[in-house]
PDB file of C-alpha atoms in Angstrom:
ATOM      1  CA  MET I 257     307.615 194.843 137.418  1.00  0.00           C
ATOM      2  CA  ALA I 258     304.916 196.310 134.841  1.00  0.00           C
ATOM      3  CA  ILE I 259     303.316 199.356 135.546  1.00  0.00           C
ATOM      4  CA  ILE I 260     300.572 201.404 134.429  1.00  0.00           C
ATOM      5  CA  VAL I 261     301.224 205.055 134.361  1.00  0.00           C
ATOM      6  CA  THR I 262     298.196 207.544 133.618  1.00  0.00           C
ATOM      7  CA  PHE I 263     298.695 211.165 133.313  1.00  0.00           C
ATOM      8  CA  ASP I 264     295.369 213.520 133.067  1.00  0.00           C
ATOM      9  CA  LEU I 265     296.406 216.960 132.222  1.00  0.00           C
ATOM     10  CA  PRO I 266     293.695 218.908 132.990  1.00  0.00           C
ATOM     11  CA  GLY I 267     292.562 221.942 131.240  1.00  0.00           C
ATOM     12  CA  ALA I 268     294.824 220.598 128.274  1.00  0.00           C
ATOM     13  CA  GLY I 269     294.059 219.305 125.325  1.00  0.00           C
ATOM     14  CA  GLN I 270     295.715 217.804 121.823  1.00  0.00           C
ATOM     15  CA  GLU I 271     297.704 220.616 121.387  1.00  0.00           C
ATOM     16  CA  LEU I 272     299.661 220.284 124.857  1.00  0.00           C
ATOM     17  CA  TYR I 273     300.386 216.754 123.609  1.00  0.00           C
ATOM     18  CA  ASP I 274     301.414 217.250 120.146  1.00  0.00           C
ATOM     19  CA  ALA I 275     303.783 220.152 121.827  1.00  0.00           C
ATOM     20  CA  VAL I 276     305.702 217.537 123.865  1.00  0.00           C
ATOM     21  CA  ILE I 277     305.523 214.689 121.317  1.00  0.00           C
ATOM     22  CA  GLU I 278     307.209 217.494 118.957  1.00  0.00           C
ATOM     23  CA  ARG I 279     309.914 217.842 121.145  1.00  0.00           C
ATOM     24  CA  VAL I 280     310.531 214.445 122.773  1.00  0.00           C
ATOM     25  CA  THR I 281     311.023 213.228 119.287  1.00  0.00           C
ATOM     26  CA  GLY I 282     312.869 216.468 118.349  1.00  0.00           C
ATOM     27  CA  GLY I 283     310.452 217.031 115.369  1.00  0.00           C
ATOM     28  CA  GLN I 284     309.850 213.214 114.204  1.00  0.00           C
ATOM     29  CA  GLY I 285     306.836 212.170 115.473  1.00  0.00           C
ATOM     30  CA  PHE I 286     305.683 209.379 117.620  1.00  0.00           C
ATOM     31  CA  THR I 287     304.248 206.067 115.703  1.00  0.00           C
ATOM     32  CA  GLN I 288     306.441 203.665 117.218  1.00  0.00           C
ATOM     33  CA  PHE I 289     308.399 203.105 120.072  1.00  0.00           C
ATOM     34  CA  ALA I 290     312.142 203.506 118.317  1.00  0.00           C
ATOM     35  CA  ASP I 291     310.960 207.106 118.072  1.00  0.00           C
ATOM     36  CA  LEU I 292     311.175 207.884 121.778  1.00  0.00           C
ATOM     37  CA  PRO I 293     314.819 208.234 122.886  1.00  0.00           C
ATOM     38  CA  ASN I 294     314.534 205.909 125.594  1.00  0.00           C
ATOM     39  CA  ALA I 295     313.976 202.162 125.854  1.00  0.00           C
ATOM     40  CA  GLY I 296     310.899 200.710 127.872  1.00  0.00           C
ATOM     41  CA  LEU I 297     307.653 201.980 126.984  1.00  0.00           C
ATOM     42  CA  VAL I 298     305.230 198.337 126.239  1.00  0.00           C
ATOM     43  CA  SER I 299     302.047 200.549 125.144  1.00  0.00           C
ATOM     44  CA  HIS I 300     300.858 204.425 124.567  1.00  0.00           C
ATOM     45  CA  ALA I 301     297.141 206.020 123.787  1.00  0.00           C
ATOM     46  CA  ALA I 302     295.991 209.144 124.853  1.00  0.00           C
ATOM     47  CA  GLY I 303     292.916 211.050 124.195  1.00  0.00           C
ATOM     48  CA  PRO I 304     290.897 213.999 125.040  1.00  0.00           C
ATOM     49  CA  VAL I 305     288.411 214.041 128.647  1.00  0.00           C
ATOM     50  CA  GLU I 306     286.023 215.576 129.806  1.00  0.00           C
ATOM     51  CA  GLY I 307     287.942 218.950 131.046  1.00  0.00           C
ATOM     52  CA  GLY I 308     291.545 217.544 129.311  1.00  0.00           C
ATOM     53  CA  PHE I 309     293.545 215.293 128.205  1.00  0.00           C
ATOM     54  CA  ARG I 310     294.406 211.770 128.934  1.00  0.00           C
ATOM     55  CA  VAL I 311     297.707 209.542 128.539  1.00  0.00           C
ATOM     56  CA  THR I 312     297.773 206.252 129.898  1.00  0.00           C
ATOM     57  CA  GLU I 313     300.802 204.164 129.013  1.00  0.00           C
ATOM     58  CA  VAL I 314     302.555 201.098 130.329  1.00  0.00           C
ATOM     59  CA  TRP I 315     306.237 200.584 131.235  1.00  0.00           C
ATOM     60  CA  GLU I 316     308.412 197.726 131.990  1.00  0.00           C
ATOM     61  CA  SER I 317     309.449 198.756 135.069  1.00  0.00           C
ATOM     62  CA  VAL I 318     309.525 202.398 137.644  1.00  0.00           C
ATOM     63  CA  GLU I 319     313.496 202.318 136.166  1.00  0.00           C
ATOM     64  CA  ALA I 320     312.416 202.677 132.507  1.00  0.00           C
ATOM     65  CA  LEU I 321     309.897 205.552 133.568  1.00  0.00           C
ATOM     66  CA  GLU I 322     312.028 207.624 135.374  1.00  0.00           C
ATOM     67  CA  THR I 323     314.586 207.194 133.349  1.00  0.00           C
ATOM     68  CA  HIS I 324     312.152 208.370 130.307  1.00  0.00           C
ATOM     69  CA  ALA I 325     310.767 211.362 133.100  1.00  0.00           C
ATOM     70  CA  LYS I 326     314.436 212.695 132.746  1.00  0.00           C
ATOM     71  CA  THR I 327     313.492 213.716 129.169  1.00  0.00           C
ATOM     72  CA  PHE I 328     309.993 214.365 129.137  1.00  0.00           C
ATOM     73  CA  GLY I 329     309.521 216.246 132.743  1.00  0.00           C
ATOM     74  CA  PRO I 330     311.331 219.129 132.012  1.00  0.00           C
ATOM     75  CA  ILE I 331     309.543 219.913 128.638  1.00  0.00           C
ATOM     76  CA  LEU I 332     306.275 219.705 130.679  1.00  0.00           C
ATOM     77  CA  ALA I 333     307.807 221.947 132.900  1.00  0.00           C
ATOM     78  CA  ASP I 334     308.964 224.611 130.311  1.00  0.00           C
ATOM     79  CA  LEU I 335     305.041 223.980 128.759  1.00  0.00           C
ATOM     80  CA  GLY I 336     303.254 224.946 132.162  1.00  0.00           C
ATOM     81  CA  HIS I 337     302.890 221.443 133.446  1.00  0.00           C
ATOM     82  CA  ALA I 338     305.666 221.267 135.946  1.00  0.00           C
ATOM     83  CA  ASP I 339     303.094 219.731 138.705  1.00  0.00           C
ATOM     84  CA  LEU I 340     302.136 217.220 136.673  1.00  0.00           C
ATOM     85  CA  GLN I 341     301.542 214.067 138.797  1.00  0.00           C
ATOM     86  CA  PRO I 342     300.803 210.945 137.435  1.00  0.00           C
ATOM     87  CA  THR I 343     299.040 208.186 138.962  1.00  0.00           C
ATOM     88  CA  ILE I 344     301.559 204.665 138.542  1.00  0.00           C
ATOM     89  CA  ILE I 345     299.389 201.221 139.794  1.00  0.00           C
ATOM     90  CA  PRO I 346     301.395 197.772 139.723  1.00  0.00           C
ATOM     91  CA  ALA I 347     300.169 196.101 136.219  1.00  0.00           C
ATOM     92  CA  HIS I 348     298.595 192.319 137.102  1.00  0.00           C
ATOM     93  CA  ASN I 349     298.465 191.853 133.505  1.00  0.00           C
ATOM     94  CA  VAL I 350     299.633 192.880 130.174  1.00  0.00           C
ATOM     95  CA  VAL I 351     298.323 191.945 126.789  1.00  0.00           C
ATOM     96  CA  VAL I 352     299.834 193.391 123.433  1.00  0.00           C
ATOM     97  CA  ARG I 353     299.015 192.579 119.730  1.00  0.00           C
TER      98      ARG I 353
END
């Protein structure tokens, strides 16, 4: 079952997001799903919100997210955000272009 995942990063900005992407992708950037080391991402959007930064994603399953978390979790911890707890809800409907 697909899930919707929202990461709120209070007090963070685009610099943290860019640092995570840089490290997750080995410096190649993130412009397509193939840039990620783990499969299962359906959609990804990120941008500033009042007081921080937000990333919202749709994953094919909890298992796919958990696999990817093994990659980005240690990176977030190394960058001082080990306590980040995303909001995860089941997706009722997912439409992509």
